[in-house]
XYZ file of C-alpha atoms in Angstrom:
467
model
C 110.423 -162.190 -32.675
C 108.622 -159.454 -30.796
C 110.240 -158.195 -27.579
C 109.297 -160.178 -24.489
C 107.620 -158.515 -21.553
C 107.525 -159.738 -17.987
C 103.826 -160.571 -17.905
C 102.786 -164.163 -18.605
C 99.175 -165.241 -18.793
C 98.097 -167.667 -16.081
C 94.475 -168.040 -17.018
C 92.525 -171.029 -15.868
C 90.587 -171.278 -19.135
C 92.132 -172.709 -22.326
C 94.007 -169.955 -24.134
C 92.935 -169.439 -27.769
C 95.564 -169.653 -30.478
C 94.931 -166.094 -31.628
C 94.089 -162.898 -29.798
C 91.526 -163.647 -27.076
C 88.452 -161.900 -28.480
C 86.732 -162.122 -25.101
C 89.016 -159.302 -23.967
C 87.773 -156.881 -26.616
C 84.473 -155.967 -24.917
C 85.937 -154.841 -21.551
C 88.885 -153.190 -23.322
C 86.695 -151.157 -25.669
C 83.934 -150.310 -23.195
C 86.401 -149.164 -20.560
C 88.428 -147.142 -23.055
C 85.424 -145.129 -24.276
C 84.443 -143.891 -20.812
C 86.824 -140.966 -21.059
C 86.064 -139.765 -24.605
C 82.318 -140.081 -24.112
C 82.462 -137.914 -20.989
C 84.822 -135.517 -22.739
C 82.492 -134.988 -25.673
C 78.998 -135.074 -24.108
C 79.818 -132.078 -21.926
C 80.223 -129.903 -25.032
C 76.460 -129.445 -25.469
C 75.830 -129.230 -21.706
C 78.005 -126.200 -20.945
C 75.317 -123.670 -21.854
C 72.432 -125.423 -19.971
C 74.643 -125.928 -16.904
C 75.713 -122.288 -17.021
C 72.071 -121.218 -17.096
C 71.165 -123.592 -14.247
C 73.866 -122.255 -11.926
C 74.054 -118.698 -13.273
C 77.665 -119.223 -14.319
C 79.418 -117.556 -17.310
C 81.533 -119.521 -19.848
C 84.714 -118.533 -17.994
C 83.464 -120.654 -15.056
C 81.752 -123.532 -16.865
C 84.951 -124.116 -18.863
C 86.302 -125.702 -15.661
C 83.947 -128.609 -16.303
C 86.163 -129.320 -19.290
C 89.493 -128.385 -17.756
C 88.955 -130.296 -14.496
C 88.530 -133.607 -16.289
C 91.612 -133.014 -18.398
C 93.704 -131.942 -15.426
C 92.830 -135.182 -13.653
C 93.223 -137.319 -16.757
C 96.517 -135.803 -17.882
C 98.003 -136.706 -14.500
C 96.080 -139.937 -13.980
C 96.744 -141.680 -17.303
C 100.537 -142.082 -17.020
C 100.430 -142.616 -13.238
C 97.862 -145.400 -13.455
C 99.511 -146.662 -16.632
C 102.737 -147.163 -14.685
C 100.805 -149.077 -12.016
C 99.245 -151.234 -14.744
C 102.738 -152.021 -16.067
C 103.790 -153.090 -12.573
C 100.718 -154.846 -11.176
C 98.648 -155.864 -14.184
C 95.292 -154.700 -15.620
C 93.052 -156.876 -13.464
C 93.885 -154.924 -10.304
C 93.579 -151.394 -11.702
C 90.707 -151.751 -14.195
C 87.900 -152.397 -11.624
C 89.100 -149.643 -9.282
C 88.985 -147.092 -12.074
C 85.628 -148.116 -13.492
C 84.045 -148.159 -10.009
C 85.155 -144.535 -9.535
C 83.342 -143.667 -12.773
C 80.035 -144.880 -11.338
C 80.569 -142.953 -8.102
C 81.402 -139.800 -10.059
C 78.273 -140.273 -12.169
C 76.062 -140.328 -9.087
C 77.902 -137.372 -7.610
C 77.363 -135.306 -10.755
C 73.703 -136.288 -11.090
C 73.011 -135.057 -7.547
C 75.368 -132.047 -7.550
C 73.807 -129.020 -5.781
C 76.384 -126.532 -7.104
C 78.876 -125.943 -9.884
C 81.750 -126.635 -7.470
C 80.456 -130.127 -6.671
C 79.918 -130.733 -10.372
C 83.538 -129.800 -11.084
C 84.674 -132.176 -8.317
C 82.663 -134.955 -9.979
C 84.469 -134.262 -13.247
C 87.838 -134.545 -11.444
C 86.799 -137.946 -10.072
C 85.654 -138.956 -13.559
C 89.066 -138.014 -14.907
C 90.895 -140.265 -12.467
C 88.365 -143.080 -12.815
C 88.569 -143.189 -16.596
C 92.390 -143.235 -16.570
C 92.836 -146.980 -16.014
C 91.098 -148.639 -18.948
C 93.113 -147.419 -21.939
C 96.574 -148.218 -20.487
C 95.155 -151.583 -19.406
C 93.899 -152.239 -22.951
C 97.265 -151.416 -24.514
C 99.060 -153.638 -21.999
C 96.661 -156.510 -22.723
C 97.246 -156.051 -26.457
C 100.994 -156.292 -25.988
C 100.798 -159.316 -23.668
C 98.471 -161.128 -26.085
C 100.955 -160.479 -28.890
C 103.661 -162.027 -26.712
C 101.515 -165.023 -25.818
C 100.487 -165.799 -29.390
C 103.791 -164.813 -31.040
C 101.795 -162.853 -33.606
C 102.630 -159.181 -33.766
C 99.611 -158.250 -35.833
C 97.266 -156.329 -33.503
C 95.999 -153.938 -36.201
C 92.407 -155.114 -35.791
C 92.450 -154.678 -32.007
C 94.201 -151.306 -32.162
C 91.701 -150.213 -34.790
C 88.808 -151.268 -32.544
C 90.215 -149.174 -29.696
C 90.807 -146.132 -31.890
C 87.537 -146.376 -33.811
C 85.462 -146.816 -30.665
C 87.117 -143.814 -28.966
C 86.773 -141.640 -32.062
C 83.202 -142.736 -32.628
C 81.984 -141.907 -29.132
C 83.940 -138.634 -29.223
C 82.053 -137.454 -32.270
C 78.649 -138.918 -31.433
C 79.027 -137.672 -27.865
C 77.522 -134.244 -28.597
C 74.528 -135.855 -30.330
C 74.100 -138.335 -27.473
C 74.522 -135.546 -24.954
C 71.931 -133.434 -26.740
C 69.488 -136.360 -26.745
C 70.020 -137.065 -23.032
C 69.600 -133.385 -22.174
C 66.396 -133.277 -24.214
C 65.017 -136.319 -22.395
C 66.242 -135.866 -18.834
C 68.056 -132.527 -18.533
C 71.802 -131.962 -18.243
C 72.091 -134.234 -15.181
C 71.380 -137.210 -17.442
C 74.860 -136.974 -18.982
C 76.271 -137.827 -15.551
C 73.701 -140.498 -14.674
C 74.577 -142.521 -17.789
C 77.963 -143.321 -16.208
C 76.343 -145.570 -13.607
C 75.160 -148.367 -15.953
C 78.384 -148.025 -17.987
C 80.429 -148.499 -14.816
C 78.422 -151.567 -13.784
C 78.856 -153.119 -17.237
C 82.644 -152.575 -17.074
C 82.871 -154.115 -13.626
C 80.952 -157.225 -14.697
C 82.894 -157.686 -17.935
C 86.200 -157.082 -16.177
C 85.474 -159.656 -13.479
C 84.377 -162.262 -16.023
C 86.908 -161.759 -18.806
C 90.134 -160.085 -17.684
C 92.782 -162.792 -17.208
C 94.734 -163.402 -14.052
C 98.442 -162.953 -14.651
C 101.744 -163.431 -12.908
C 101.508 -159.833 -11.675
C 98.252 -160.614 -9.881
C 100.056 -163.324 -7.888
C 103.340 -161.460 -7.362
C 103.098 -160.277 -3.760
C 106.687 -159.099 -3.954
C 105.628 -156.692 -6.659
C 103.657 -154.692 -4.111
C 106.920 -153.822 -2.389
C 108.575 -152.385 -5.484
C 109.307 -148.692 -5.563
C 106.477 -147.016 -7.436
C 108.274 -143.656 -7.205
C 105.621 -141.582 -5.365
C 107.874 -138.480 -5.249
C 108.301 -138.644 -9.023
C 104.549 -138.983 -9.502
C 103.924 -136.036 -7.160
C 106.427 -133.793 -8.954
C 104.900 -134.803 -12.292
C 101.442 -133.867 -10.999
C 102.615 -130.482 -9.682
C 104.371 -129.755 -12.970
C 101.319 -130.551 -15.107
C 98.600 -129.100 -12.882
C 100.333 -125.751 -12.373
C 101.078 -125.445 -16.102
C 97.550 -126.378 -17.144
C 95.942 -124.079 -14.589
C 97.925 -121.202 -16.111
C 97.007 -122.227 -19.666
C 93.326 -122.409 -18.743
C 93.232 -118.702 -17.831
C 96.608 -117.082 -18.569
C 97.071 -113.821 -16.648
C 100.116 -111.818 -15.619
C 98.900 -112.027 -12.036
C 99.249 -115.828 -12.223
C 102.964 -115.632 -13.107
C 103.874 -117.964 -10.252
C 102.129 -120.937 -11.896
C 104.549 -121.367 -14.849
C 107.440 -120.689 -12.452
C 106.185 -123.443 -10.157
C 105.752 -125.742 -13.149
C 109.318 -125.103 -14.321
C 110.713 -125.719 -10.831
C 108.754 -128.965 -10.510
C 109.924 -130.016 -13.981
C 113.581 -129.485 -13.020
C 113.164 -131.428 -9.781
C 111.261 -134.159 -11.617
C 113.986 -134.547 -14.243
C 116.713 -134.633 -11.608
C 114.946 -137.350 -9.638
C 113.935 -139.513 -12.596
C 117.531 -139.572 -13.868
C 118.807 -140.783 -10.485
C 116.373 -143.409 -9.191
C 116.662 -147.060 -10.365
C 112.903 -147.467 -10.971
C 111.713 -144.071 -12.274
C 108.092 -143.225 -12.907
C 109.082 -141.944 -16.371
C 112.381 -143.316 -17.677
C 113.774 -140.089 -19.112
C 116.949 -141.812 -20.315
C 114.962 -144.140 -22.553
C 112.485 -141.422 -23.560
C 115.258 -138.960 -24.373
C 116.873 -141.504 -26.660
C 113.605 -142.198 -28.446
C 113.024 -139.000 -30.411
C 110.446 -140.612 -32.748
C 108.244 -141.362 -29.715
C 108.693 -137.829 -28.370
C 107.661 -136.489 -31.793
C 104.584 -138.729 -31.700
C 103.602 -137.100 -28.415
C 104.019 -133.619 -29.929
C 101.909 -134.599 -32.955
C 99.240 -135.934 -30.591
C 99.136 -132.571 -28.834
C 98.849 -130.549 -32.054
C 96.277 -132.797 -33.699
C 93.954 -132.901 -30.719
C 94.285 -129.197 -29.967
C 92.593 -128.544 -33.299
C 90.134 -131.402 -32.903
C 88.897 -130.323 -29.472
C 88.922 -126.624 -30.349
C 86.464 -127.453 -33.108
C 84.382 -129.730 -30.882
C 83.968 -127.188 -28.083
C 84.164 -123.929 -30.014
C 81.956 -124.894 -32.946
C 79.341 -126.487 -30.691
C 79.088 -123.410 -28.463
C 78.910 -121.173 -31.540
C 76.089 -123.282 -32.993
C 74.096 -122.696 -29.803
C 74.906 -119.037 -29.135
C 76.097 -117.622 -32.460
C 73.717 -119.579 -34.694
C 70.891 -119.826 -32.138
C 70.344 -123.603 -32.208
C 69.142 -125.717 -29.297
C 71.570 -128.159 -27.666
C 69.903 -131.161 -29.300
C 70.053 -129.521 -32.736
C 73.693 -128.554 -32.273
C 74.488 -132.174 -31.476
C 72.756 -133.338 -34.641
C 74.725 -130.845 -36.742
C 77.893 -132.697 -35.707
C 76.646 -136.112 -36.871
C 78.500 -135.880 -40.235
C 81.675 -135.478 -38.183
C 80.885 -138.848 -36.630
C 79.981 -140.483 -39.935
C 83.138 -139.482 -41.792
C 85.454 -140.215 -38.838
C 83.948 -143.670 -38.383
C 83.988 -144.418 -42.101
C 87.597 -143.327 -42.567
C 88.792 -145.225 -39.491
C 87.002 -148.396 -40.525
C 88.232 -148.276 -44.116
C 91.856 -147.517 -43.263
C 92.233 -149.210 -39.880
C 93.810 -152.508 -40.934
C 96.484 -150.785 -43.006
C 98.848 -148.903 -40.739
C 100.334 -146.457 -43.322
C 101.227 -144.162 -40.444
C 103.029 -141.461 -42.416
C 100.363 -141.251 -45.119
C 97.598 -140.919 -42.530
C 99.446 -138.148 -40.719
C 100.148 -136.178 -43.895
C 96.654 -136.515 -45.345
C 94.990 -135.900 -42.001
C 96.924 -132.725 -41.228
C 96.402 -131.345 -44.751
C 92.636 -131.900 -44.621
C 92.538 -130.409 -41.141
C 93.963 -127.192 -42.605
C 91.244 -127.216 -45.295
C 88.545 -127.702 -42.646
C 89.876 -124.798 -40.576
C 89.819 -122.585 -43.668
C 86.179 -123.574 -44.284
C 85.239 -122.163 -40.872
C 86.016 -118.664 -42.153
C 83.095 -119.041 -44.571
C 80.392 -119.741 -41.966
C 78.320 -117.104 -40.206
C 75.109 -116.659 -38.270
C 73.090 -116.869 -41.513
C 74.877 -119.880 -43.022
C 72.550 -122.595 -44.321
C 72.368 -125.880 -42.439
C 73.982 -127.828 -45.289
C 77.102 -125.649 -44.989
C 77.291 -126.268 -41.242
C 76.980 -130.013 -41.855
C 79.658 -129.921 -44.557
C 82.262 -128.333 -42.268
C 81.806 -131.138 -39.768
C 82.045 -133.766 -42.504
C 85.391 -132.380 -43.704
C 86.900 -132.215 -40.213
C 85.738 -135.755 -39.481
C 88.303 -137.094 -41.971
C 91.417 -136.075 -39.985
C 89.771 -137.304 -36.793
C 89.509 -140.716 -38.425
C 93.165 -140.681 -39.537
C 95.239 -138.926 -36.882
C 94.056 -140.914 -33.862
C 94.798 -144.233 -35.564
C 98.199 -143.057 -36.764
C 99.277 -141.829 -33.344
C 98.192 -144.992 -31.559
C 99.876 -147.293 -34.088
C 103.061 -145.215 -33.997
C 103.213 -145.464 -30.207
C 102.706 -149.244 -30.299
C 105.719 -149.564 -32.619
C 107.937 -146.988 -30.876
C 107.357 -147.570 -27.136
C 109.400 -149.853 -24.903
C 107.273 -153.042 -24.525
C 107.763 -153.311 -20.753
C 106.344 -149.789 -20.321
C 103.607 -149.904 -22.952
C 100.826 -148.977 -20.499
C 102.616 -145.927 -19.089
C 103.660 -144.886 -22.623
C 100.018 -145.174 -23.700
C 99.028 -143.117 -20.666
C 101.453 -140.385 -21.723
C 99.932 -140.451 -25.211
C 96.556 -139.725 -23.639
C 98.202 -137.039 -21.470
C 99.356 -135.182 -24.574
C 95.926 -135.635 -26.113
C 94.317 -133.986 -23.098
C 96.975 -131.299 -22.969
C 95.729 -130.510 -26.466
C 92.167 -130.549 -25.193
C 93.119 -128.197 -22.385
C 94.866 -125.841 -24.797
C 91.704 -125.970 -26.922
C 89.460 -125.125 -23.983
C 91.763 -122.243 -23.003
C 91.643 -120.952 -26.586
C 87.859 -121.279 -26.629
C 87.564 -119.267 -23.419
C 89.963 -116.633 -24.798
C 88.188 -116.199 -28.134
C 84.693 -116.404 -26.567
C 85.176 -114.209 -23.453
C 81.479 -113.372 -23.098
C 79.580 -115.359 -25.711
C 80.345 -117.560 -28.718
C 79.969 -115.061 -31.575
C 81.062 -115.336 -35.222
C 84.180 -113.096 -35.016
C 85.379 -115.229 -32.109
C 84.802 -118.388 -34.155
C 86.903 -117.005 -37.016
C 89.731 -116.123 -34.607
C 89.523 -119.650 -33.203
C 89.688 -121.043 -36.754
C 92.953 -119.175 -37.360
C 94.384 -120.630 -34.149
C 93.356 -124.125 -35.286
C 94.843 -123.633 -38.755
C 98.224 -122.611 -37.314
C 98.338 -125.739 -35.144
C 97.414 -127.935 -38.111
C 100.133 -126.340 -40.245
C 102.702 -127.089 -37.503
C 101.518 -130.709 -37.442
C 102.095 -130.995 -41.182
C 105.483 -129.261 -40.904
C 106.916 -131.714 -38.340
C 105.534 -134.753 -40.181
C 106.928 -134.051 -43.650
C 110.649 -134.363 -42.749
C 110.214 -137.264 -40.252
C 112.018 -140.170 -41.924
C 111.486 -142.504 -38.968
C 107.843 -142.873 -39.992
C 108.897 -144.729 -43.133
C 110.326 -147.582 -41.045
C 107.291 -148.145 -38.824
C 106.117 -151.479 -40.203
C 104.787 -154.578 -38.414
C 107.583 -156.685 -36.963
C 108.071 -160.159 -38.351
C 107.754 -163.208 -36.119
């Protein structure tokens, strides 16, 4: 039997025998809000920089700000979802997305635009942990631990919007200017709110007034935020003059560890996490895989515009093969977990794709530019699925939402490392030598991913549990 969790469905409608398919729409739509906003901005950085007279070293904060907020927000809100249920947190988060969309569409300055991205980061942090918690509770209710189809839908939808995001962003910019990529969040937010109100089930946690008095460990959450924000601010623009940021991060990390090991209801249960090395390794693999993925997304897109001289809309179209191969691979392999195989094949092909970047230049034909994206779409279709399925099997069921939030945190730590690398290798403009240096950085990360996957025997035992 699968492990029991404390949440029990108390819906007023008749519960279906299998997974309640009415939950899929709000789960998927809410979960894609973050990746779509993460990816659309890639083709908007240059137009926004021109509009506000800002260099890449400043516009990169449009990327970093969202990831700073998301890296902190995902596990924090995930913990709240574990405690109070998805129905309370999901509408709050998706409403913030709509507010942030309006704020960005009307932003008079780059500073206000960055603030809107911070709000977007927090707003989009609720849906994915909520979806993972709903998946686990539905498995408990039905007694069928076979959520491969639902997990595939979550992964495929996130991967799909991540890779079509640049094309969609380019289209929106062509039609309505760069502000359109913020405005689109308003109808998406409204749709999530309506679907959430109509379809998310009421649970025991929604009726548990005593639950509101439980210790949610605010000091632990604050120390976690200080630790991550100070570290990521240093990684975004590492300088010797900013030496105090990693020192502050280390001090906060020590205080965080000391507190979490002492309190009865910790924000992150370090005792359990420390004894679950396979899950910790999954987090590390998530970081490495997405560092390469986002470095390509941001670096290659900027190079297409500045180094190759393409318009934003054309640069977005060049990345369509990335979307096609990622979607095709995810769809074809989604229902078979094969976690170890996906990780090995994905990391190996990622190395090949990084090597192919050394062959492109400002005079490369369009077919070659399309081919590079097609190759790197394959690992995107494999690694995201493998990481999500591994977490579902490895995480403690009662903390599935906060564990899922931490998975996203490591994904966005990778994205932040990628944006820092992009800024470092493109200090003034995205030229071809900078792209080749970035490709070497990506290849090293991909090789490390392969190196820690090959000897991991725990991956061989990750199979669906019998009921």
